[in-house]
């Protein structure tokens, strides 16, 4: 590794050294309470898959460049930046899904997400970040600039979804079924590219008589997956500008955990609220604006708490409230809520492929699903849905993997 | 109907996020420069995603078609 890159890496590291980061790098007592907490280690017990080992890869660099004292450095196994060590940094960043389960077991609350953030930024500096994630982030940024040219085509495609939305909920006469550019709407709904992320939500909001508008942009933020704060901000900024332009009351994020985390927790003060689609559905049920028919969902149903919505966002009860309106046969996974096992697909791993690692590191998730005896496994995050579908196939779980929104839309009582 | 003759047809219907763009970026190298891939998708978002991806990768969306059972996007490899 040349001296110039080393210097740049030290600079990057120092820019990421907030007080919190310093505390997380200095306070680990090596108690090991986080070891069993990581799904990767629980599934495949190799030391490198523990939270503490991943953090050590970053901590040892910290010791070298940001701590004083020769003896202390030796004792703490300080290492210099090298090509070999950057491979370890890569392992820290991309064998971890950023699920933060470990953090909830750590007596010091050491946030692996912050340490992972340093690792990802170092990789960007060394041009070692996963190119797929970078490409997707750049596409989203370019979309912010080219959107005027493609709006008309998107509007036609949204209009073409009418029939499928109406199959789930009949519209009131004269209403737009998938409305765009609605000034002063209560809700700006931000979906993903696929129609499966638009149709159920549209049916539900129409059934509730909501004044809503579909965003031209996709909710997911690959700037966050690749760990680039500037890109994360620019990608989220497209939606924030759209919401401001339309004078929106609330931005509702589709079933995408990362999208919710970024918009809710990483974009500062905004002149509108941010909620998930599952919270909106729960609110409609509570207000009696929609009713659901339990006969549409026979058999045992279980729910996977997406890490970014549940452990990170604190949204535990709303999905259960919705499920209690959908079925009398809901069974919890064990453990659940804050202690739920990560699906193993977060942190960009699904987009990157990484199927062997994703399957190997989520054996414990597959076993947890199997133990419920459920026929339907539902969740509220597209990334989790993809990973759970892959696990279903790989481990022969024999469940139907469903989106909570789709189950809701299919059970709407038409009155 | 488009009168473009594609070198390849890529079926990306019903894939989860972000697979359509990922697959497109993987497949573009499988045709020659100047040739066109005809993409079949059911994603409304692809109509904005693919032109944006083409912009960043130096390729080009030369035509789109809607109204049938699925959306068609014609992507020309430019480099
Ligand atoms: S954040 Fe999740 S994946 Fe990462 S080390 Fe902690 S438990 Fe493991
Ligand atoms: S639980 Fe916390 S203090 Fe203990 S080893 Fe893990 S990170 Fe270090």
Tab-separated table of C-alpha atoms and ligand atoms in Angstrom:
chain	number	residue	atom	x	y	z
A	1	UNK	CA	0.000	0.000	0.000
A	2	UNK	CA	1.461	3.380	-0.954
A	3	UNK	CA	2.040	6.210	1.525
A	4	UNK	CA	-0.509	8.480	-0.170
A	5	UNK	CA	-3.378	6.007	0.317
A	6	UNK	CA	-2.290	5.363	3.906
A	7	UNK	CA	-2.467	9.086	4.579
A	8	UNK	CA	-5.936	9.293	3.018
A	9	UNK	CA	-7.151	6.350	5.086
A	10	UNK	CA	-5.902	7.950	8.315
A	11	UNK	CA	-7.664	11.162	7.307
A	12	UNK	CA	-10.927	9.283	6.612
A	13	UNK	CA	-10.705	7.487	9.924
A	14	UNK	CA	-10.121	10.714	11.844
A	15	UNK	CA	-13.135	12.345	10.141
A	16	UNK	CA	-15.337	9.502	11.381
A	17	UNK	CA	-14.082	9.717	14.958
A	18	UNK	CA	-17.047	11.227	16.731
A	19	UNK	CA	-17.131	11.083	20.529
A	20	UNK	CA	-19.507	8.123	20.275
A	21	UNK	CA	-17.186	6.301	17.880
A	22	UNK	CA	-14.209	6.880	20.208
A	23	UNK	CA	-16.204	5.547	23.125
A	24	UNK	CA	-17.208	2.420	21.183
A	25	UNK	CA	-13.593	1.859	20.137
A	26	UNK	CA	-12.212	2.325	23.634
A	27	UNK	CA	-14.779	0.764	25.938
A	28	UNK	CA	-14.966	-2.891	24.924
A	29	UNK	CA	-14.096	-5.069	27.927
A	30	UNK	CA	-13.917	-8.278	25.808
A	31	UNK	CA	-16.627	-9.764	28.009
A	32	UNK	CA	-17.919	-11.716	25.027
A	33	UNK	CA	-21.611	-11.170	25.721
A	34	UNK	CA	-22.113	-10.141	22.090
A	35	UNK	CA	-20.593	-13.320	20.674
A	36	UNK	CA	-23.655	-15.538	20.664
A	37	UNK	CA	-25.870	-12.604	19.716
A	38	UNK	CA	-24.725	-12.509	16.111
A	39	UNK	CA	-26.741	-14.728	13.772
A	40	UNK	CA	-23.640	-15.303	11.620
A	41	UNK	CA	-21.704	-16.734	14.580
A	42	UNK	CA	-24.740	-18.623	15.919
A	43	UNK	CA	-25.131	-20.238	12.480
A	44	UNK	CA	-21.477	-20.758	11.706
A	45	UNK	CA	-19.334	-20.502	14.866
A	46	UNK	CA	-16.176	-18.903	13.515
A	47	UNK	CA	-14.544	-16.200	15.634
A	48	UNK	CA	-14.351	-13.779	12.683
A	49	UNK	CA	-18.169	-13.707	12.644
A	50	UNK	CA	-18.475	-12.267	16.140
A	51	UNK	CA	-19.234	-8.598	16.704
A	52	UNK	CA	-16.152	-8.230	18.897
A	53	UNK	CA	-13.799	-9.750	16.301
A	54	UNK	CA	-15.213	-7.537	13.561
A	55	UNK	CA	-14.781	-4.462	15.743
A	56	UNK	CA	-11.231	-5.522	16.665
A	57	UNK	CA	-10.242	-5.205	13.001
A	58	UNK	CA	-11.043	-1.506	13.220
A	59	UNK	CA	-9.958	-1.034	16.838
A	60	UNK	CA	-6.422	-2.224	16.089
A	61	UNK	CA	-6.013	0.449	13.409
A	62	UNK	CA	-7.363	3.002	15.871
A	63	UNK	CA	-4.718	1.935	18.387
A	64	UNK	CA	-1.967	2.495	15.830
A	65	UNK	CA	-2.919	5.970	14.639
A	66	UNK	CA	-4.973	7.576	17.355
A	67	UNK	CA	-3.552	6.296	20.653
A	68	UNK	CA	-0.259	7.043	22.336
A	69	UNK	CA	2.300	4.860	24.098
A	70	UNK	CA	4.456	2.140	22.584
A	71	UNK	CA	3.664	-0.469	25.219
A	72	UNK	CA	-0.070	0.118	25.057
A	73	UNK	CA	0.056	-0.210	21.276
A	74	UNK	CA	1.890	-3.478	21.556
A	75	UNK	CA	-0.472	-4.793	24.194
A	76	UNK	CA	-3.472	-3.774	22.150
A	77	UNK	CA	-2.039	-5.314	18.989
A	78	UNK	CA	-2.035	-2.092	16.985
A	79	UNK	CA	-1.770	-2.581	13.220
A	80	UNK	CA	-0.914	-0.282	10.347
A	81	UNK	CA	-2.985	0.050	7.215
A	82	UNK	CA	-1.946	-2.547	4.641
A	83	UNK	CA	-3.537	-4.345	1.700
A	84	UNK	CA	-3.880	-7.421	3.889
A	85	UNK	CA	-5.562	-5.485	6.700
A	86	UNK	CA	-7.996	-3.834	4.310
A	87	UNK	CA	-9.306	-7.322	3.541
A	88	UNK	CA	-10.127	-7.588	7.250
A	89	UNK	CA	-11.828	-4.199	7.074
A	90	UNK	CA	-13.918	-5.566	4.196
A	91	UNK	CA	-14.889	-8.551	6.326
A	92	UNK	CA	-15.958	-6.216	9.147
A	93	UNK	CA	-18.165	-4.238	6.789
A	94	UNK	CA	-19.671	-6.960	4.626
A	95	UNK	CA	-20.147	-10.008	6.820
A	96	UNK	CA	-22.227	-7.844	9.134
A	97	UNK	CA	-25.789	-6.919	8.259
A	98	UNK	CA	-25.887	-3.934	10.599
A	99	UNK	CA	-28.771	-5.573	12.452
A	100	UNK	CA	-27.508	-4.282	15.825
A	101	UNK	CA	-28.642	-7.361	17.722
A	102	UNK	CA	-25.199	-7.548	19.338
A	103	UNK	CA	-25.587	-4.025	20.675
A	104	UNK	CA	-28.609	-5.001	22.744
A	105	UNK	CA	-26.508	-7.606	24.580
A	106	UNK	CA	-23.444	-5.411	25.129
A	107	UNK	CA	-23.255	-3.950	28.678
A	108	UNK	CA	-21.689	-0.795	27.197
A	109	UNK	CA	-24.167	-0.523	24.325
A	110	UNK	CA	-21.328	-0.627	21.814
A	111	UNK	CA	-22.898	0.161	18.446
A	112	UNK	CA	-21.493	-2.138	15.788
A	113	UNK	CA	-23.288	-0.004	13.203
A	114	UNK	CA	-20.987	2.928	13.964
A	115	UNK	CA	-17.879	0.752	13.738
A	116	UNK	CA	-19.194	-0.766	10.515
A	117	UNK	CA	-19.711	2.792	9.239
A	118	UNK	CA	-16.004	3.524	9.729
A	119	UNK	CA	-15.111	0.290	7.912
A	120	UNK	CA	-17.345	1.167	4.949
A	121	UNK	CA	-15.900	4.660	4.640
A	122	UNK	CA	-12.337	3.273	4.709
A	123	UNK	CA	-13.285	0.895	1.894
A	124	UNK	CA	-14.673	3.783	-0.178
A	125	UNK	CA	-11.402	5.680	0.346
A	126	UNK	CA	-9.419	2.648	-0.845
A	127	UNK	CA	-11.831	2.137	-3.788
A	128	UNK	CA	-12.713	-1.290	-2.370
A	129	UNK	CA	-16.443	-0.777	-1.824
A	130	UNK	CA	-18.801	-3.265	-3.542
A	131	UNK	CA	-19.280	-1.855	-7.026
A	132	UNK	CA	-22.875	-3.089	-7.275
A	133	UNK	CA	-23.908	-0.945	-4.307
A	134	UNK	CA	-21.997	2.030	-5.679
A	135	UNK	CA	-23.647	1.593	-9.089
A	136	UNK	CA	-27.116	1.484	-7.522
A	137	UNK	CA	-26.444	4.598	-5.445
A	138	UNK	CA	-25.174	6.452	-8.523
A	139	UNK	CA	-28.242	5.378	-10.476
A	140	UNK	CA	-30.502	6.856	-7.793
A	141	UNK	CA	-28.576	10.133	-7.851
A	142	UNK	CA	-28.760	10.290	-11.659
A	143	UNK	CA	-32.495	9.619	-11.441
A	144	UNK	CA	-32.870	12.797	-9.415
A	145	UNK	CA	-31.474	14.663	-12.415
A	146	UNK	CA	-33.185	12.784	-15.258
A	147	UNK	CA	-36.623	12.418	-13.664
A	148	UNK	CA	-38.288	15.193	-15.694
A	149	UNK	CA	-37.567	13.237	-18.881
A	150	UNK	CA	-39.074	9.992	-17.580
A	151	UNK	CA	-42.007	11.248	-15.494
A	152	UNK	CA	-44.534	10.801	-18.289
A	153	UNK	CA	-43.567	7.182	-18.889
A	154	UNK	CA	-43.747	6.445	-15.162
A	155	UNK	CA	-47.175	8.099	-14.957
A	156	UNK	CA	-48.422	5.863	-17.794
A	157	UNK	CA	-47.092	2.794	-15.996
A	158	UNK	CA	-48.777	3.887	-12.752
A	159	UNK	CA	-52.057	4.374	-14.630
A	160	UNK	CA	-51.688	0.902	-16.125
A	161	UNK	CA	-51.793	-0.552	-12.585
A	162	UNK	CA	-55.401	0.596	-12.168
A	163	UNK	CA	-56.982	-2.732	-13.013
A	164	UNK	CA	-54.869	-4.646	-10.502
A	165	UNK	CA	-55.512	-2.073	-7.757
A	166	UNK	CA	-59.239	-2.189	-8.412
A	167	UNK	CA	-59.213	-5.972	-8.101
A	168	UNK	CA	-58.257	-5.429	-4.439
A	169	UNK	CA	-60.340	-2.354	-3.796
A	170	UNK	CA	-62.931	-0.646	-5.964
A	171	UNK	CA	-62.320	3.052	-6.305
A	172	UNK	CA	-64.918	5.718	-5.681
A	173	UNK	CA	-66.204	7.138	-8.978
A	174	UNK	CA	-63.954	9.690	-10.623
A	175	UNK	CA	-60.991	9.191	-8.306
A	176	UNK	CA	-57.448	8.610	-9.478
A	177	UNK	CA	-56.551	5.063	-8.504
A	178	UNK	CA	-52.782	5.660	-8.422
A	179	UNK	CA	-52.481	9.447	-8.050
A	180	UNK	CA	-49.309	11.428	-8.724
A	181	UNK	CA	-48.410	15.061	-8.006
A	182	UNK	CA	-51.288	15.635	-5.574
A	183	UNK	CA	-50.737	19.053	-4.001
A	184	UNK	CA	-51.413	19.243	-0.222
A	185	UNK	CA	-51.887	15.473	0.034
A	186	UNK	CA	-51.868	13.917	3.485
A	187	UNK	CA	-49.562	11.154	2.356
A	188	UNK	CA	-46.640	10.892	-0.060
A	189	UNK	CA	-46.241	7.172	-0.499
A	190	UNK	CA	-42.707	6.176	-1.462
A	191	UNK	CA	-42.591	2.717	-3.049
A	192	UNK	CA	-39.933	0.576	-4.673
A	193	UNK	CA	-39.597	-0.053	-8.416
A	194	UNK	CA	-41.831	-3.149	-8.448
A	195	UNK	CA	-45.585	-3.054	-8.823
A	196	UNK	CA	-45.916	-5.407	-5.830
A	197	UNK	CA	-44.794	-2.489	-3.692
A	198	UNK	CA	-47.413	-0.120	-5.177
A	199	UNK	CA	-50.627	-2.109	-5.773
A	200	UNK	CA	-51.453	-3.297	-2.212
A	201	UNK	CA	-50.624	0.092	-0.664
A	202	UNK	CA	-52.737	1.892	-3.282
A	203	UNK	CA	-55.711	-0.382	-2.586
A	204	UNK	CA	-55.390	0.119	1.180
A	205	UNK	CA	-55.078	3.916	0.982
A	206	UNK	CA	-57.996	4.129	-1.458
A	207	UNK	CA	-60.087	1.927	0.827
A	208	UNK	CA	-59.323	4.301	3.718
A	209	UNK	CA	-60.346	7.282	1.583
A	210	UNK	CA	-56.877	8.796	1.950
A	211	UNK	CA	-55.720	11.844	0.033
A	212	UNK	CA	-52.399	10.484	-1.167
A	213	UNK	CA	-49.808	10.822	-3.874
A	214	UNK	CA	-47.313	8.306	-5.243
A	215	UNK	CA	-43.689	9.444	-5.239
A	216	UNK	CA	-41.723	9.408	-8.508
A	217	UNK	CA	-38.744	8.062	-6.576
A	218	UNK	CA	-37.810	4.722	-5.066
A	219	UNK	CA	-37.593	4.546	-1.290
A	220	UNK	CA	-34.470	2.404	-0.971
A	221	UNK	CA	-31.208	4.227	-0.350
A	222	UNK	CA	-28.079	2.456	-1.612
A	223	UNK	CA	-25.970	5.371	-0.451
A	224	UNK	CA	-26.644	4.062	3.066
A	225	UNK	CA	-25.857	0.451	2.134
A	226	UNK	CA	-22.496	1.456	0.713
A	227	UNK	CA	-21.885	3.717	3.717
A	228	UNK	CA	-21.494	7.017	1.879
A	229	UNK	CA	-23.156	9.818	3.900
A	230	UNK	CA	-23.016	12.389	1.060
A	231	UNK	CA	-24.745	10.044	-1.382
A	232	UNK	CA	-27.231	8.936	1.270
A	233	UNK	CA	-28.215	12.564	1.775
A	234	UNK	CA	-28.515	13.309	-1.928
A	235	UNK	CA	-30.702	10.251	-2.576
A	236	UNK	CA	-33.009	11.035	0.353
A	237	UNK	CA	-33.021	14.690	-0.697
A	238	UNK	CA	-34.940	13.873	-3.886
A	239	UNK	CA	-37.878	12.615	-1.824
A	240	UNK	CA	-37.643	15.419	0.731
A	241	UNK	CA	-37.780	18.008	-2.094
A	242	UNK	CA	-40.766	16.263	-3.652
A	243	UNK	CA	-42.603	16.191	-0.309
A	244	UNK	CA	-41.871	19.881	0.257
A	245	UNK	CA	-42.986	20.786	-3.274
A	246	UNK	CA	-46.315	19.041	-2.734
A	247	UNK	CA	-46.714	20.334	0.841
A	248	UNK	CA	-47.146	16.809	2.158
A	249	UNK	CA	-48.189	16.091	5.771
A	250	UNK	CA	-46.602	12.659	6.075
A	251	UNK	CA	-44.134	10.628	4.043
A	252	UNK	CA	-45.068	6.958	4.215
A	253	UNK	CA	-42.248	4.560	3.446
A	254	UNK	CA	-43.093	1.251	1.779
A	255	UNK	CA	-41.955	-2.085	3.158
A	256	UNK	CA	-38.222	-1.289	3.086
A	257	UNK	CA	-36.301	-1.164	6.359
A	258	UNK	CA	-33.295	0.814	5.182
A	259	UNK	CA	-35.472	3.377	3.428
A	260	UNK	CA	-37.325	3.940	6.685
A	261	UNK	CA	-34.153	4.171	8.778
A	262	UNK	CA	-32.653	6.769	6.459
A	263	UNK	CA	-35.758	8.935	6.102
A	264	UNK	CA	-36.753	8.745	9.750
A	265	UNK	CA	-33.422	8.846	11.556
A	266	UNK	CA	-30.706	10.096	9.214
A	267	UNK	CA	-32.069	13.184	7.476
A	268	UNK	CA	-32.549	15.689	10.295
A	269	UNK	CA	-35.567	17.940	10.864
A	270	UNK	CA	-38.225	17.882	8.160
A	271	UNK	CA	-41.501	19.775	7.716
A	272	UNK	CA	-43.434	16.496	7.499
A	273	UNK	CA	-43.770	13.289	9.482
A	274	UNK	CA	-42.244	9.962	8.455
A	275	UNK	CA	-43.944	6.629	9.115
A	276	UNK	CA	-43.883	3.124	7.692
A	277	UNK	CA	-46.698	1.600	5.690
A	278	UNK	CA	-47.391	-0.869	8.507
A	279	UNK	CA	-48.002	2.023	10.934
A	280	UNK	CA	-50.404	3.598	8.449
A	281	UNK	CA	-52.331	0.337	8.107
A	282	UNK	CA	-52.548	-0.024	11.898
A	283	UNK	CA	-53.832	3.551	12.144
A	284	UNK	CA	-56.554	2.908	9.522
A	285	UNK	CA	-57.681	-0.178	11.431
A	286	UNK	CA	-57.736	1.671	14.728
A	287	UNK	CA	-59.764	4.505	13.202
A	288	UNK	CA	-62.147	2.040	11.567
A	289	UNK	CA	-61.264	3.328	8.105
A	290	UNK	CA	-60.621	-0.176	6.753
A	291	UNK	CA	-61.916	-3.578	7.807
A	292	UNK	CA	-60.324	-6.945	7.202
A	293	UNK	CA	-61.806	-10.354	6.594
A	294	UNK	CA	-59.994	-13.043	8.616
A	295	UNK	CA	-61.273	-15.859	6.424
A	296	UNK	CA	-58.881	-14.734	3.673
A	297	UNK	CA	-55.864	-15.942	5.620
A	298	UNK	CA	-56.272	-19.512	6.832
A	299	UNK	CA	-53.507	-21.435	8.625
A	300	UNK	CA	-50.820	-20.527	11.102
A	301	UNK	CA	-49.067	-17.212	10.452
A	302	UNK	CA	-45.815	-15.914	11.887
A	303	UNK	CA	-44.054	-12.552	11.583
A	304	UNK	CA	-40.401	-11.639	11.058
A	305	UNK	CA	-39.489	-8.290	12.669
A	306	UNK	CA	-37.246	-6.485	10.152
A	307	UNK	CA	-34.215	-5.199	12.099
A	308	UNK	CA	-34.373	-1.669	10.711
A	309	UNK	CA	-38.068	-1.275	11.457
A	310	UNK	CA	-38.194	-3.121	14.774
A	311	UNK	CA	-34.881	-3.047	16.681
A	312	UNK	CA	-33.843	0.234	15.042
A	313	UNK	CA	-37.251	1.913	14.631
A	314	UNK	CA	-39.049	0.540	17.688
A	315	UNK	CA	-42.037	-0.592	15.612
A	316	UNK	CA	-43.039	-3.828	17.306
A	317	UNK	CA	-46.732	-3.602	18.148
A	318	UNK	CA	-48.226	-2.121	14.968
A	319	UNK	CA	-47.540	-5.184	12.783
A	320	UNK	CA	-48.976	-7.429	15.509
A	321	UNK	CA	-52.044	-5.225	15.751
A	322	UNK	CA	-52.545	-5.603	11.985
A	323	UNK	CA	-51.972	-9.363	12.187
A	324	UNK	CA	-54.583	-9.686	14.916
A	325	UNK	CA	-57.078	-8.235	12.421
A	326	UNK	CA	-55.918	-10.658	9.731
A	327	UNK	CA	-55.900	-13.968	11.574
A	328	UNK	CA	-56.775	-15.845	14.757
A	329	UNK	CA	-53.803	-18.137	14.176
A	330	UNK	CA	-50.825	-15.863	14.742
A	331	UNK	CA	-47.784	-17.476	16.337
A	332	UNK	CA	-44.716	-15.601	17.533
A	333	UNK	CA	-41.218	-16.619	16.600
A	334	UNK	CA	-38.894	-17.256	19.508
A	335	UNK	CA	-37.132	-14.968	20.219
A	336	UNK	CA	-39.018	-12.003	18.794
A	337	UNK	CA	-39.269	-8.211	18.840
A	338	UNK	CA	-35.942	-6.719	20.013
A	339	UNK	CA	-34.307	-10.131	20.299
A	340	UNK	CA	-35.470	-11.445	16.926
A	341	UNK	CA	-32.766	-13.018	14.781
A	342	UNK	CA	-31.757	-10.977	11.745
A	343	UNK	CA	-32.787	-12.610	8.438
A	344	UNK	CA	-29.163	-12.388	7.315
A	345	UNK	CA	-29.820	-10.366	4.166
A	346	UNK	CA	-29.244	-6.802	5.353
A	347	UNK	CA	-26.366	-4.403	4.927
A	348	UNK	CA	-26.448	-4.696	1.123
A	349	UNK	CA	-25.841	-8.470	1.027
A	350	UNK	CA	-29.008	-9.256	-0.957
A	351	UNK	CA	-28.129	-6.721	-3.658
A	352	UNK	CA	-24.536	-7.979	-3.759
A	353	UNK	CA	-25.615	-11.597	-4.290
A	354	UNK	CA	-23.479	-13.367	-1.646
A	355	UNK	CA	-25.897	-16.286	-1.588
A	356	UNK	CA	-23.528	-18.814	-0.021
A	357	UNK	CA	-22.721	-16.547	2.903
A	358	UNK	CA	-26.334	-15.420	3.283
A	359	UNK	CA	-27.545	-19.011	3.524
A	360	UNK	CA	-24.717	-20.195	5.768
A	361	UNK	CA	-24.972	-17.266	8.166
A	362	UNK	CA	-28.750	-17.469	8.578
A	363	UNK	CA	-29.155	-21.124	9.495
A	364	UNK	CA	-30.375	-20.006	12.905
A	365	UNK	CA	-33.092	-17.902	11.226
A	366	UNK	CA	-34.245	-20.876	9.171
A	367	UNK	CA	-34.444	-23.017	12.311
A	368	UNK	CA	-36.367	-20.302	14.109
A	369	UNK	CA	-38.956	-20.124	11.305
A	370	UNK	CA	-39.256	-23.903	11.136
A	371	UNK	CA	-39.894	-24.146	14.904
A	372	UNK	CA	-43.014	-21.967	14.622
A	373	UNK	CA	-44.790	-24.576	12.507
A	374	UNK	CA	-46.331	-21.691	10.561
A	375	UNK	CA	-47.553	-22.022	7.012
A	376	UNK	CA	-47.292	-18.311	6.276
A	377	UNK	CA	-44.230	-16.225	7.102
A	378	UNK	CA	-44.891	-12.540	6.679
A	379	UNK	CA	-42.704	-9.512	7.022
A	380	UNK	CA	-42.665	-5.801	6.252
A	381	UNK	CA	-39.375	-5.321	4.390
A	382	UNK	CA	-38.546	-6.199	0.781
A	383	UNK	CA	-34.949	-7.064	1.598
A	384	UNK	CA	-36.063	-9.458	4.374
A	385	UNK	CA	-38.706	-10.898	2.030
A	386	UNK	CA	-36.069	-11.759	-0.582
A	387	UNK	CA	-33.719	-13.287	1.971
A	388	UNK	CA	-36.526	-15.243	3.681
A	389	UNK	CA	-37.682	-16.550	0.292
A	390	UNK	CA	-34.133	-17.716	-0.443
A	391	UNK	CA	-33.928	-19.376	3.000
A	392	UNK	CA	-37.304	-21.017	2.413
A	393	UNK	CA	-35.990	-22.581	-0.771
A	394	UNK	CA	-32.508	-23.406	0.527
A	395	UNK	CA	-33.620	-25.028	3.800
A	396	UNK	CA	-36.911	-26.464	2.466
A	397	UNK	CA	-38.987	-24.621	5.070
A	398	UNK	CA	-42.243	-25.107	3.164
A	399	UNK	CA	-43.704	-21.715	4.141
A	400	UNK	CA	-45.349	-19.051	2.014
A	401	UNK	CA	-43.399	-15.818	2.348
A	402	UNK	CA	-45.720	-12.814	2.211
A	403	UNK	CA	-45.724	-9.047	2.607
A	404	UNK	CA	-47.927	-7.744	5.409
A	405	UNK	CA	-49.313	-5.110	3.014
A	406	UNK	CA	-50.312	-7.714	0.443
A	407	UNK	CA	-52.065	-9.881	3.039
A	408	UNK	CA	-53.914	-6.749	4.193
A	409	UNK	CA	-54.941	-5.674	0.686
A	410	UNK	CA	-56.244	-9.157	-0.110
A	411	UNK	CA	-58.370	-9.171	3.072
A	412	UNK	CA	-60.008	-5.754	2.598
A	413	UNK	CA	-63.721	-5.935	3.328
A	414	UNK	CA	-65.552	-4.349	0.399
A	415	UNK	CA	-68.466	-2.412	1.883
B	1	UNK	CA	-44.500	-1.614	-31.756
B	2	UNK	CA	-40.793	-0.998	-31.786
B	3	UNK	CA	-38.954	-1.871	-35.017
B	4	UNK	CA	-35.673	-2.453	-33.190
B	5	UNK	CA	-34.190	-5.939	-33.560
B	6	UNK	CA	-32.717	-6.906	-30.187
B	7	UNK	CA	-29.616	-9.059	-29.853
B	8	UNK	CA	-31.032	-10.477	-26.632
B	9	UNK	CA	-34.234	-10.564	-24.619
B	10	UNK	CA	-33.935	-10.270	-20.857
B	11	UNK	CA	-36.898	-11.350	-18.741
B	12	UNK	CA	-36.865	-9.348	-15.491
B	13	UNK	CA	-40.550	-9.625	-14.655
B	14	UNK	CA	-41.530	-9.755	-10.977
B	15	UNK	CA	-38.000	-9.531	-9.552
B	16	UNK	CA	-37.504	-7.911	-6.148
B	17	UNK	CA	-35.599	-4.664	-5.604
B	18	UNK	CA	-32.897	-4.027	-6.852
B	19	UNK	CA	-32.476	-7.058	-9.070
B	20	UNK	CA	-33.715	-5.614	-12.402
B	21	UNK	CA	-30.959	-2.980	-12.506
B	22	UNK	CA	-28.365	-5.399	-11.086
B	23	UNK	CA	-29.164	-8.011	-13.753
B	24	UNK	CA	-29.180	-5.360	-16.487
B	25	UNK	CA	-25.727	-4.141	-15.476
B	26	UNK	CA	-24.468	-7.728	-15.475
B	27	UNK	CA	-25.947	-8.554	-18.867
B	28	UNK	CA	-25.023	-5.466	-20.879
B	29	UNK	CA	-21.548	-6.877	-21.515
B	30	UNK	CA	-23.031	-9.976	-23.135
B	31	UNK	CA	-24.010	-8.088	-26.319
B	32	UNK	CA	-21.716	-6.194	-28.688
B	33	UNK	CA	-21.319	-2.417	-28.662
B	34	UNK	CA	-24.155	-0.982	-30.746
B	35	UNK	CA	-26.482	-3.934	-30.083
B	36	UNK	CA	-29.726	-3.726	-28.132
B	37	UNK	CA	-31.129	-5.751	-25.207
B	38	UNK	CA	-34.922	-5.906	-24.989
B	39	UNK	CA	-35.907	-5.965	-21.315
B	40	UNK	CA	-39.259	-7.292	-20.159
B	41	UNK	CA	-40.357	-5.982	-16.767
B	42	UNK	CA	-43.433	-5.411	-14.648
B	43	UNK	CA	-41.826	-2.625	-12.589
B	44	UNK	CA	-43.161	0.897	-13.165
B	45	UNK	CA	-39.984	2.198	-11.515
B	46	UNK	CA	-37.835	0.629	-14.233
B	47	UNK	CA	-39.032	3.318	-16.623
B	48	UNK	CA	-37.066	5.882	-14.627
B	49	UNK	CA	-34.392	3.555	-13.209
B	50	UNK	CA	-33.095	2.217	-16.528
B	51	UNK	CA	-32.587	5.630	-18.193
B	52	UNK	CA	-30.793	6.826	-15.024
B	53	UNK	CA	-28.612	3.716	-14.976
B	54	UNK	CA	-27.898	4.182	-18.718
B	55	UNK	CA	-26.833	7.756	-18.023
B	56	UNK	CA	-24.295	6.670	-15.394
B	57	UNK	CA	-22.985	3.673	-17.350
B	58	UNK	CA	-22.733	5.410	-20.729
B	59	UNK	CA	-25.405	3.256	-22.356
B	60	UNK	CA	-28.754	4.350	-23.798
B	61	UNK	CA	-32.446	3.578	-23.488
B	62	UNK	CA	-33.503	3.842	-27.141
B	63	UNK	CA	-37.180	2.995	-26.768
B	64	UNK	CA	-39.853	1.879	-24.301
B	65	UNK	CA	-43.171	0.206	-24.894
B	66	UNK	CA	-46.200	-0.022	-22.590
B	67	UNK	CA	-49.754	-1.177	-22.833
B	68	UNK	CA	-49.187	-4.913	-23.227
B	69	UNK	CA	-48.990	-7.426	-20.417
B	70	UNK	CA	-45.586	-6.081	-19.439
B	71	UNK	CA	-43.265	-3.143	-20.031
B	72	UNK	CA	-40.538	-3.340	-22.704
B	73	UNK	CA	-37.354	-1.296	-22.419
B	74	UNK	CA	-34.783	-1.309	-25.233
B	75	UNK	CA	-31.249	-0.677	-24.016
B	76	UNK	CA	-28.380	-0.062	-26.450
B	77	UNK	CA	-24.830	-0.887	-25.405
B	78	UNK	CA	-22.692	2.163	-26.164
B	79	UNK	CA	-19.333	1.237	-24.729
C	1	LIG	S1	-24.810	-5.905	13.824
C	1	LIG	FE1	-25.806	-7.923	13.551
C	1	LIG	S2	-24.592	-8.903	11.937
C	1	LIG	FE2	-23.368	-7.195	12.729
C	1	LIG	S3	-22.058	-8.099	14.321
C	1	LIG	FE3	-23.903	-7.304	15.358
C	1	LIG	S4	-25.310	-9.079	15.433
C	1	LIG	FE4	-23.732	-9.560	13.913
C	2	LIG	S1	-20.533	-7.334	24.612
C	2	LIG	FE1	-19.702	-5.271	24.307
C	2	LIG	S2	-18.016	-5.102	25.773
C	2	LIG	FE2	-18.535	-7.285	25.622
C	2	LIG	S3	-17.137	-8.042	24.016
C	2	LIG	FE3	-19.007	-7.491	22.987
C	2	LIG	S4	-18.680	-5.376	22.289
C	2	LIG	FE4	-17.099	-5.832	23.865
